[in-house]
PDB file of C-alpha atoms in Angstrom:
ATOM      1  CA  UNK A   1     100.871 113.230 105.631  1.00 89.00           C
ATOM      2  CA  UNK A   2     101.658 110.140 107.688  1.00 94.00           C
ATOM      3  CA  UNK A   3     104.934 108.212 107.675  1.00 94.00           C
ATOM      4  CA  UNK A   4     105.648 104.894 109.405  1.00 96.00           C
ATOM      5  CA  UNK A   5     109.035 104.401 111.078  1.00 95.00           C
ATOM      6  CA  UNK A   6     110.674 101.369 109.465  1.00 96.00           C
ATOM      7  CA  UNK A   7     114.188 101.438 110.920  1.00 94.00           C
ATOM      8  CA  UNK A   8     116.393 103.549 113.158  1.00 92.00           C
ATOM      9  CA  UNK A   9     120.149 103.615 112.621  1.00 90.00           C
ATOM     10  CA  UNK A  10     122.859 105.716 114.288  1.00 88.00           C
ATOM     11  CA  UNK A  11     122.061 109.005 112.528  1.00 91.00           C
ATOM     12  CA  UNK A  12     118.770 108.573 110.682  1.00 94.00           C
ATOM     13  CA  UNK A  13     115.193 107.428 111.162  1.00 93.00           C
ATOM     14  CA  UNK A  14     114.070 105.639 107.978  1.00 95.00           C
ATOM     15  CA  UNK A  15     110.349 106.157 107.267  1.00 95.00           C
ATOM     16  CA  UNK A  16     107.858 105.047 104.626  1.00 96.00           C
ATOM     17  CA  UNK A  17     105.404 107.795 103.657  1.00 93.00           C
ATOM     18  CA  UNK A  18     101.792 106.890 102.895  1.00 92.00           C
ATOM     19  CA  UNK A  19     102.433 107.640  99.195  1.00 90.00           C
ATOM     20  CA  UNK A  20     105.167 104.962  99.094  1.00 93.00           C
ATOM     21  CA  UNK A  21     108.232 107.244  99.217  1.00 92.00           C
ATOM     22  CA  UNK A  22     111.054 106.317 101.628  1.00 94.00           C
ATOM     23  CA  UNK A  23     112.520 109.260 103.546  1.00 93.00           C
ATOM     24  CA  UNK A  24     115.226 109.659 106.201  1.00 92.00           C
ATOM     25  CA  UNK A  25     115.000 112.123 109.054  1.00 91.00           C
ATOM     26  CA  UNK A  26     117.991 113.019 111.206  1.00 92.00           C
ATOM     27  CA  UNK A  27     117.700 111.452 114.653  1.00 87.00           C
ATOM     28  CA  UNK A  28     118.518 114.875 116.150  1.00 86.00           C
ATOM     29  CA  UNK A  29     115.072 116.141 115.073  1.00 82.00           C
ATOM     30  CA  UNK A  30     113.119 113.355 116.799  1.00 82.00           C
ATOM     31  CA  UNK A  31     113.169 112.750 120.534  1.00 78.00           C
ATOM     32  CA  UNK A  32     111.519 109.414 121.255  1.00 86.00           C
ATOM     33  CA  UNK A  33     110.560 107.171 118.367  1.00 89.00           C
ATOM     34  CA  UNK A  34     110.649 103.444 117.836  1.00 89.00           C
ATOM     35  CA  UNK A  35     110.135 101.181 114.858  1.00 92.00           C
ATOM     36  CA  UNK A  36     106.455 100.980 113.925  1.00 94.00           C
ATOM     37  CA  UNK A  37     105.540 104.467 115.181  1.00 93.00           C
ATOM     38  CA  UNK A  38     103.423 106.668 112.911  1.00 94.00           C
ATOM     39  CA  UNK A  39     104.671 110.235 112.407  1.00 91.00           C
ATOM     40  CA  UNK A  40     102.709 113.173 111.032  1.00 91.00           C
ATOM     41  CA  UNK A  41     104.943 115.158 108.692  1.00 87.00           C
ATOM     42  CA  UNK A  42     104.366 118.197 106.447  1.00 84.00           C
ATOM     43  CA  UNK A  43     103.096 117.359 102.959  1.00 79.00           C
ATOM     44  CA  UNK A  44     106.062 118.508 100.858  1.00 70.00           C
ATOM     45  CA  UNK A  45     105.477 116.613  97.627  1.00 66.00           C
ATOM     46  CA  UNK A  46     106.857 118.229  94.489  1.00 64.00           C
ATOM     47  CA  UNK A  47     103.573 118.198  92.503  1.00 63.00           C
ATOM     48  CA  UNK A  48     103.444 121.883  91.648  1.00 61.00           C
ATOM     49  CA  UNK A  49     103.910 122.866  88.010  1.00 58.00           C
ATOM     50  CA  UNK A  50     105.965 126.002  87.445  1.00 50.00           C
TER      51      UNK A  50
END
């Protein structure tokens, strides 16, 4: 799944996933990103029925 970096603050990178969900990723997990970059992230949607 792709996510576009919208904003970077002191601790978090705010991203918009391609399905419209906004997520935050700790800055510690990303080395060099800037606003507008496209990230590839694992598809971890909660679609599964138990």
